[in-house]
Each structure stands twice: as C-alpha cells, then as structure tokens.
Coordinates of C-alpha atoms and ligand atoms in Angstrom, one line a residue:
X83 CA -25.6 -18.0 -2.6
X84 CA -24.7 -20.7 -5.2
X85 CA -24.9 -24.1 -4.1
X86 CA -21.5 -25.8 -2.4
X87 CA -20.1 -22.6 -1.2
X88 CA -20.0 -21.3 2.2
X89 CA -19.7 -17.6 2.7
X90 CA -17.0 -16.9 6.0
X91 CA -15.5 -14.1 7.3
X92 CA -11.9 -12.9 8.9
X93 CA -10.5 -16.3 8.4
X94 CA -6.6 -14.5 8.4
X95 CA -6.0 -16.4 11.8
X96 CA -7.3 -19.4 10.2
X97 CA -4.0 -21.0 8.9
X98 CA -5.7 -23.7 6.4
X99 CA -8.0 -20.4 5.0
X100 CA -5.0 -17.7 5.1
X101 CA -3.8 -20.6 2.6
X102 CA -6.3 -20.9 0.2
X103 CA -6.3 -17.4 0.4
X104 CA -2.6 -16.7 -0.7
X105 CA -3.5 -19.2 -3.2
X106 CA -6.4 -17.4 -4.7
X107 CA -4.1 -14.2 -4.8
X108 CA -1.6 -16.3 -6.8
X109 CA -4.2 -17.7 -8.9
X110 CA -5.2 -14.2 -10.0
X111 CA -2.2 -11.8 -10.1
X112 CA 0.7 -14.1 -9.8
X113 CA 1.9 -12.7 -7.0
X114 CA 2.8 -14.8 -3.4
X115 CA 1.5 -12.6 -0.1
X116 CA 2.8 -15.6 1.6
X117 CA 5.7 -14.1 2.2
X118 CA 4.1 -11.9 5.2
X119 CA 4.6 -14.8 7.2
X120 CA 8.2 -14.4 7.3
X121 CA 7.6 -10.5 7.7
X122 CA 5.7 -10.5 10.7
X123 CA 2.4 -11.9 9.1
X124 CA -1.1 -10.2 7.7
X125 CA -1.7 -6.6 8.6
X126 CA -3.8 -7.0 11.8
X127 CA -6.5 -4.5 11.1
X128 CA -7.2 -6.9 7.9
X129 CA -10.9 -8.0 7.5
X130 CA -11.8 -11.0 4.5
X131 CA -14.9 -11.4 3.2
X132 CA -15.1 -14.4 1.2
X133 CA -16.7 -17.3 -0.5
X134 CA -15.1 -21.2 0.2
X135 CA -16.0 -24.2 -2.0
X136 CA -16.7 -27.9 -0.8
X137 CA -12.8 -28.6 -1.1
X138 CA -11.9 -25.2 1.2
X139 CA -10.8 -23.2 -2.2
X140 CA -11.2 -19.2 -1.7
X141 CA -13.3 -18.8 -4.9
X142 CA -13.8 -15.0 -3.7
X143 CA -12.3 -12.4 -1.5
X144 CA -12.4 -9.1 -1.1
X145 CA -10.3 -7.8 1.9
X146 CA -10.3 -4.3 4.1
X147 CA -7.8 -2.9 6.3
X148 CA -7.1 0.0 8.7
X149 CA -5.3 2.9 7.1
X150 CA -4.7 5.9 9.0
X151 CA -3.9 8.9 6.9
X152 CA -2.7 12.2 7.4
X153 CA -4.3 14.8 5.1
X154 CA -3.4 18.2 5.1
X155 CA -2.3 17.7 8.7
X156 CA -5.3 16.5 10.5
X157 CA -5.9 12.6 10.8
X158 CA -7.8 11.0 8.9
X159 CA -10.1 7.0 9.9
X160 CA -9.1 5.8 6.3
X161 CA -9.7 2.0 4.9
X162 CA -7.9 0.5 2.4
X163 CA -10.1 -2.0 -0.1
X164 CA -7.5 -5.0 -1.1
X165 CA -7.3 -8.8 -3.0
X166 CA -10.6 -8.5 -4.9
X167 CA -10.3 -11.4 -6.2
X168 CA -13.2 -14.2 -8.1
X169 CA -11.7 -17.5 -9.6
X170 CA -12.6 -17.6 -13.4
X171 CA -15.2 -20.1 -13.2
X172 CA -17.1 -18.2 -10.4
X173 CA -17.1 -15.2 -12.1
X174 CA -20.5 -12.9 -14.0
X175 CA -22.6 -14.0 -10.7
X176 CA -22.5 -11.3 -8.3
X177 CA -20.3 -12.6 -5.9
X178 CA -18.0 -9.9 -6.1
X179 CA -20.9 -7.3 -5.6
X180 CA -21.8 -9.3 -2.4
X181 CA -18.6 -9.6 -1.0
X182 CA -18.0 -5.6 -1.5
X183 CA -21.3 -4.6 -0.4
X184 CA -20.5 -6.2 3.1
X185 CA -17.0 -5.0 3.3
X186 CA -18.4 -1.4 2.1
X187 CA -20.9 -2.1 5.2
X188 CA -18.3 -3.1 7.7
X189 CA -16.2 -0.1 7.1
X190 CA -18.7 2.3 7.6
X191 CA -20.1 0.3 10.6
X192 CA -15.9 1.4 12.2
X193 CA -16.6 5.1 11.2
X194 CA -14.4 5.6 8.2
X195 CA -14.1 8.6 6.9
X196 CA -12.2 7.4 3.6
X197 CA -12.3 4.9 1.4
X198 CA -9.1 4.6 -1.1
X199 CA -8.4 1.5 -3.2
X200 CA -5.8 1.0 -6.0
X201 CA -7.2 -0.5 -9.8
X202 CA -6.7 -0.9 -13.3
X203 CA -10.7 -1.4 -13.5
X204 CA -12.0 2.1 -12.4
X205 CA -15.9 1.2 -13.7
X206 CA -16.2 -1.4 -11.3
X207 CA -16.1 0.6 -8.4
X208 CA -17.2 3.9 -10.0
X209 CA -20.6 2.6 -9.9
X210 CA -20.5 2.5 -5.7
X211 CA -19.3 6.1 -5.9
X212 CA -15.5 6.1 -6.0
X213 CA -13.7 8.4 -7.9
X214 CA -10.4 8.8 -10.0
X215 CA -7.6 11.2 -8.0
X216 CA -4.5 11.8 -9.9
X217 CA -1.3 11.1 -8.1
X218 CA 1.5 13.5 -8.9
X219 CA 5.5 12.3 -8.5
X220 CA 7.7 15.5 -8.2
X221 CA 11.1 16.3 -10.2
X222 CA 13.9 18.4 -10.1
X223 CA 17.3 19.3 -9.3
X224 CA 19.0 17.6 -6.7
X225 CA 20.0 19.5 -3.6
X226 CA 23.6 18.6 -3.0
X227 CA 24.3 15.8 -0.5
X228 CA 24.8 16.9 3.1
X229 CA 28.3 15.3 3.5
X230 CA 28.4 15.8 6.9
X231 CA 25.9 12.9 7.3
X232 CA 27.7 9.1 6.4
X233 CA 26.5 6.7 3.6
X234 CA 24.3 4.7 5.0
X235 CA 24.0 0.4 4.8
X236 CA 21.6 -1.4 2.9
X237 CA 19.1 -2.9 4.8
X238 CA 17.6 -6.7 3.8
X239 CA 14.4 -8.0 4.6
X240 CA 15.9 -11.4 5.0
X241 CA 17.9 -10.7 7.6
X242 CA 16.1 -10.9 11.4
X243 CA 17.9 -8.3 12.4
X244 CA 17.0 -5.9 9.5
X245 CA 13.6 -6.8 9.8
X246 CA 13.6 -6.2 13.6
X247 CA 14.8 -2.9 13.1
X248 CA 12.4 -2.1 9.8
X249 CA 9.7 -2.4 12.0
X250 CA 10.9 -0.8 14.8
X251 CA 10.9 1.8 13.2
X252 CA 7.8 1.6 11.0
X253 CA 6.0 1.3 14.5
X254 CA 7.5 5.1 15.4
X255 CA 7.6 7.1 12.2
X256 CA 6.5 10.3 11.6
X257 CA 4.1 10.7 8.2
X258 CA 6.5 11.2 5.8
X259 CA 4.3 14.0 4.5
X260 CA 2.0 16.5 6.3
X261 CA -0.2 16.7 3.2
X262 CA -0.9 13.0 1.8
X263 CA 1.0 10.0 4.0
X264 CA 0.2 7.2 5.9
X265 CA 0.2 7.5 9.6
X266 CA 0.9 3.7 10.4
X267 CA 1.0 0.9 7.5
X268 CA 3.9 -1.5 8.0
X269 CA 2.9 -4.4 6.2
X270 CA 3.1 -2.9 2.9
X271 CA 6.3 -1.7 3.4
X272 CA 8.2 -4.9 3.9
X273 CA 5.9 -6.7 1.7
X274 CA 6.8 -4.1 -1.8
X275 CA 10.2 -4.8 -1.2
X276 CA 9.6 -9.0 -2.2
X277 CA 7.5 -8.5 -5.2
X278 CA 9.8 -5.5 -6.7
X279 CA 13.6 -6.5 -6.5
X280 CA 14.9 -2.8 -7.7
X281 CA 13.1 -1.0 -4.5
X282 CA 16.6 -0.3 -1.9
X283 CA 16.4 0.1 1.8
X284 CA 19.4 2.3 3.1
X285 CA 19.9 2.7 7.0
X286 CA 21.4 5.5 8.6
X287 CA 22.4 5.0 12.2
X288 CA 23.1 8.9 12.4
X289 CA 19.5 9.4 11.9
X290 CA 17.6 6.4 12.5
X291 CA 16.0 6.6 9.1
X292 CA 15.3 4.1 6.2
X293 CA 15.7 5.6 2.9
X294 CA 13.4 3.8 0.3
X295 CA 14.6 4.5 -3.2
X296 CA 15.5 3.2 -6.4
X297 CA 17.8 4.3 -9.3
X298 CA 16.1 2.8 -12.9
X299 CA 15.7 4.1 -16.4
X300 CA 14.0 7.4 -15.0
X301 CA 16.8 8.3 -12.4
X302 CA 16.7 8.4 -9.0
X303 CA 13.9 7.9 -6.9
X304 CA 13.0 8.5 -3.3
X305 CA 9.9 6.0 -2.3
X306 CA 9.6 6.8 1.5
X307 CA 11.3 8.1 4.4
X308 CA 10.8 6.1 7.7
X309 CA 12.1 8.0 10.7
X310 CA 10.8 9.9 13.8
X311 CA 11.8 12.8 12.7
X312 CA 12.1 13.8 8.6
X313 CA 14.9 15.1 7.5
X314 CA 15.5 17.2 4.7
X315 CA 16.8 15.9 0.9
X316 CA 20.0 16.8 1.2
X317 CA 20.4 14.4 4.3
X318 CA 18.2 11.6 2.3
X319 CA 21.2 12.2 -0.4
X320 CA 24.1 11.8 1.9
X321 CA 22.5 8.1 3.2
X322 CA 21.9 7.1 -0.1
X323 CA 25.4 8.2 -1.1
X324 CA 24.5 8.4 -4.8
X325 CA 25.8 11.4 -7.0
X326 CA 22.7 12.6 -9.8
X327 CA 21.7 16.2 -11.0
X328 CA 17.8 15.6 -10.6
X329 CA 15.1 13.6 -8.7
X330 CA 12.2 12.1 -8.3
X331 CA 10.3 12.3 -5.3
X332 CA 7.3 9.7 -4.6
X333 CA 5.3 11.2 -2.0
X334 CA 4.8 15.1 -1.2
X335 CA 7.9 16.6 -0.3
X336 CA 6.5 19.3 2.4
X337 CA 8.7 17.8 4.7
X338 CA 12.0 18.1 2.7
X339 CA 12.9 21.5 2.3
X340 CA 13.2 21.1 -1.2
X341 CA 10.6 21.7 -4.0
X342 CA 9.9 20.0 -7.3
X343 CA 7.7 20.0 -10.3
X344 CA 4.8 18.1 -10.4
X345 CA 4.6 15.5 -12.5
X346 CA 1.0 13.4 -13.2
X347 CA 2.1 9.5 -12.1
X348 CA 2.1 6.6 -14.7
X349 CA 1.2 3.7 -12.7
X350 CA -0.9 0.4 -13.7
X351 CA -3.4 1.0 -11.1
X352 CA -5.0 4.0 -10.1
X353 CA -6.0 5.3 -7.2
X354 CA -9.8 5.8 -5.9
X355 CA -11.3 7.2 -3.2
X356 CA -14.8 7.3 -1.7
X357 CA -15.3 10.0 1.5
X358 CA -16.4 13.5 1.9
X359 CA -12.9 14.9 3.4
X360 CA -11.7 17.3 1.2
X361 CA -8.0 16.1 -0.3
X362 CA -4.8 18.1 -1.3
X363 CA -4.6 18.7 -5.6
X364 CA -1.4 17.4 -5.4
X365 CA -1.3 14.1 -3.8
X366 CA 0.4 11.3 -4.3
X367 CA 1.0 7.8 -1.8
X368 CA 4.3 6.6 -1.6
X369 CA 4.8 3.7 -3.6
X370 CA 5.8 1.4 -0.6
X371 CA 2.2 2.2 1.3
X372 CA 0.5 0.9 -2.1
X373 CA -1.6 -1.8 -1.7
Ligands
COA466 C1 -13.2 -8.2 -11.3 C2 -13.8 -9.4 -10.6 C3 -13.4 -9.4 -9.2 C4 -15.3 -9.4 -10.8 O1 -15.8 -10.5 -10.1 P1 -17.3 -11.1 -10.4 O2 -17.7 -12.0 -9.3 O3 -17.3 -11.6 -11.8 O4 -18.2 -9.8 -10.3 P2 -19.7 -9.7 -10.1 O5 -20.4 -10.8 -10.9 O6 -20.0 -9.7 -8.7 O7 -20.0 -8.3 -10.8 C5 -20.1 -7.1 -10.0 C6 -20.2 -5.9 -10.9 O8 -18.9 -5.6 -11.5 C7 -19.1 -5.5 -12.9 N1 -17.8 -6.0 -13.4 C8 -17.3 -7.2 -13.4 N2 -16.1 -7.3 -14.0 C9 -15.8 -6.0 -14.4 C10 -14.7 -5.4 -15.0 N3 -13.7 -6.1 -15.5 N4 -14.8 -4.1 -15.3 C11 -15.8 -3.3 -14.9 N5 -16.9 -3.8 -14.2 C12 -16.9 -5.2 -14.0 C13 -20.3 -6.4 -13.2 O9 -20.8 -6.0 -14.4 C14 -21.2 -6.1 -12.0 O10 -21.8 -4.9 -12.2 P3 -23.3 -4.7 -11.6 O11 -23.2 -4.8 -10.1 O12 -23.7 -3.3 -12.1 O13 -24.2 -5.8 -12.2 C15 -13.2 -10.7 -11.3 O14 -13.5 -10.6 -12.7 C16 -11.7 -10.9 -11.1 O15 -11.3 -11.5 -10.1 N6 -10.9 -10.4 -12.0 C17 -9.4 -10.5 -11.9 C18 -8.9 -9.8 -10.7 C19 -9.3 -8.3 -10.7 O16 -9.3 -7.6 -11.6 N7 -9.7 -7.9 -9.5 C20 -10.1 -6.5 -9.2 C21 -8.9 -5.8 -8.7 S1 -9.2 -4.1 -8.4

C-alpha cells in the first residue's frame, strides 16, 4: 500500500467518510450523490472499498450493492459495481485493481450470481471477464390513451410527501418487466431524477402507479413503471395525459400489451456483465435503475 494511506471498508455510516466520499464522486464526474441524504440516504446493501489519505481524503473507491433482478422470470442474486473512482494524482498504481479485486471477492463471498456495471471504459473490466450486452429501447406507434383512466399529478422529489409516497411504492412494485427489471432498487430511482431535470414523475391515484417519462428531441419516452400491479400502455398514456403518434419504451415491454421495434440504445456508458445465467437478446435496464 503506498505510504500515508489507510485502506477501510463500509465507511457509508461513517458521516465524516460518506463525505469525503461524495467529495471524491464530485471530484471525478461532477456529479453530487449527496443529495441521498435528503432521499432517504445510501442504498443500504452498499459496500466501499477504499483508500483514505493522512487528511481523511477518499483517494479511491470502488463501491458494490445488492441488485435483485428478474431475468426471464426467475430471480436473479445480482450486484451492481458503482463510484470507481482514483484522484488524479493517485492514479497508474494499482489501487483501483486492489480495491476491485476485494469488492469482486466480497461479492462472490454473498453468492452472486451476476455481476452488471455501467462504463464508458469497457477494457478495464474486460480484462476480469466482463462482457459488452447491448441494450435495446423499443419504438412504435402509440396505443391510444385509455381515457377512462384520469391525468395523473406530477410528483416532486422535494416534497416529503411525494417522497413518502415514491418510496412507498418503490418498496411494493412489481418488476416492471418479466424479462430484464429490477426487483428492488430504490435509491436510484429518486436519485436519476436530481442529476437529470427532464426525467417526470406522474402519479395516478386510480392505479397507484408512478409513470417515469420524458418528452425531448426523440419524443416521448416511458423510463419505468412503479406499481404493484403493471398496467398496460394505454393506461401509462392516459396518466401521462400527453397526445403523440409513437413511443419509446425504456425497458422490455412484456408487461404492456403493446409491442415495439427494437432499437440498439445510444447511451455514454455501457452496460457489462460478468455471471453464467443465461440473459434475454433483447434487454435493456430502465434508465431510472442505472447506476
Ligand atoms: C479508471 C481509474 C479508476 C483507474 O484507476 P487507477 O488506480 O489508475 O487504476 P490502476 O492503476 O489500479 O489500474 C488497474 C488496471 O486498469 C487499467 N486502466 C487504468 N485506466 C484505464 C482506462 N482508462 N482504460 C482501460 N484500462 C485502464 C490499468 O492499465 C490496469 O491494468 P492491469 O491491471 O492490467 O495492469 C481512474 O483513472 C479514474 O478514476 N478515472 C476517472 C473515473 C473513471 O473513469 N472511473 C471508472 C468508471 S467505470
């Protein structure tokens, strides 16, 4: 270990680490995970492995968590591989090879069955055996809305009570698909919404579903459905209360009684998997589970 750092582990509890922490993730991708702590705080199943320096900077990290899939409608022990992260001047000395090779340890020490993690820097983890999967979004014609469901309200992560109820029913939903989904994830899902201002939450009380969506350059979007019970398109439609002629749908719409094309996603960072469970061809996770 190079000299005047100390090596710890799970320090999310620890407030003065979960800092340094956040500030190394700010350092390095300019982004502020901070804002858990107003959303109910880090995703409990997270594990940090990470290197400290003499003045408590997080010169390294490299983070799992718990995340139960459903894949082709069996359940599936997945992990999730997040906040690899080295401070410049640390970097070219293996500490990001140590600090994967113990969280690649710890996750098969809790049984995993698959490994996913989302990059722009596939070699780097293709050299521990991950591989490439191609997500697919899916397009077509819209099904017309099912007016006899209302409009539903926008929802706002800022608000106690819209939170309350976010994750109330985060904490019940049903995958949103059979073939690809998360089972349970909920800190993703009120974190995507801070860092990416166009992403809407709609709330239907007939239901008792969210509606994550967005309308951009591309058209309407459906992120994610969270509900106990998934309702078809037409229904999604009628919350929303938007009018359009086609689609986009973010996850795989099994559930939805409707059927597009697939379409290869166009996203920054891909996603890779390590495992032996065999996946779907045409898989994609829903933008608001990415990590
Ligand atoms: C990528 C990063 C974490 C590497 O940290 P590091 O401590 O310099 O890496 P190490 O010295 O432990 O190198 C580990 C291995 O990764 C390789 N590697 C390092 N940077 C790489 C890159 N950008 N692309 C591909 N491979 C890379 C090294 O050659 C080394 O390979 P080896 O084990 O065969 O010798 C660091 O450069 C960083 O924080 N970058 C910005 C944030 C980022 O991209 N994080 C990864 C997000 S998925």
């Amino acid at each position: 270990m190079p000299d005047g750092l100390t090596y710890r582990e799970d320090y999310f509890a620890d407030p003065q680490a979960w800092r340094a922490l956040i500030d190394l993730i700010h350092d390095t991708f300019g982004i502020d995970v901070g804002q858990l702590d107003r959303l109910g705080g880090p995703d409990p199943t997270s594990r940090a492995f990470g290197y400290f320096d003499e003045a408590g900077r997080c010169v390294a990290n490299f983070s799992l968590f718990s995340m139960p899939l459903i894949v082709d409608g069996q359940s599936v022990h997945a992990v999730g591989y997040q906040s690899g992260a080295v401070r410049p001047e640390w970097r070219g000395r293996g500490l990001y090879r140590d600090l994967m090779h113990r969280a690649f340890a710890a996750a098969k020490q809790g049984g995993c069955e698959l490994e996913l993690l989302l990059t722009d820097k596939p070699a780097l983890y293709e050299a521990h055996g991950f591989r490439t999967v191609t997500e697919y979004d899916f397009r077509g014609p819209a099904p017309a809305a099912d007016r006899t469901i209302p409009v539903g309200r926008s929802l706002d992560l800022n608000s106690a009570d819209d939170l309350l109820l976010t994750q109330r029913l985060l904490q019940h939903r049903t995958p949103v698909s059979r073939r690809f989904a998360v089972l349970r994830q909920a800190e993703m899902f009120l974190l995507n919404p801070a860092f990416d201002p166009e992403i809407r939450l709609s709330y239907s009380a007939a239901l008792d579903l969210i509606v994550a969506w967005q309308s951009g350059k591309s058209g309407l979007s459906i992120l994610d459905l969270v509900a106990a019970e998934i309702p078809p398109l037409s229904q999604v439609l009628a919350v929303i209360g938007q009018t359009t002629d086609q689609i986009t749908v973010c996850f795989p719409p099994d559930r939805l009684e409707w059927a597009g094309e697939p379409a290869e996603r166009n996203a920054y960072a891909g996603l890779m998997v390590r495992g032996e469970i065999p996946l779907p061809r045409l898989l994609a996770l829903s933008p608001m589970a990415g990590f």
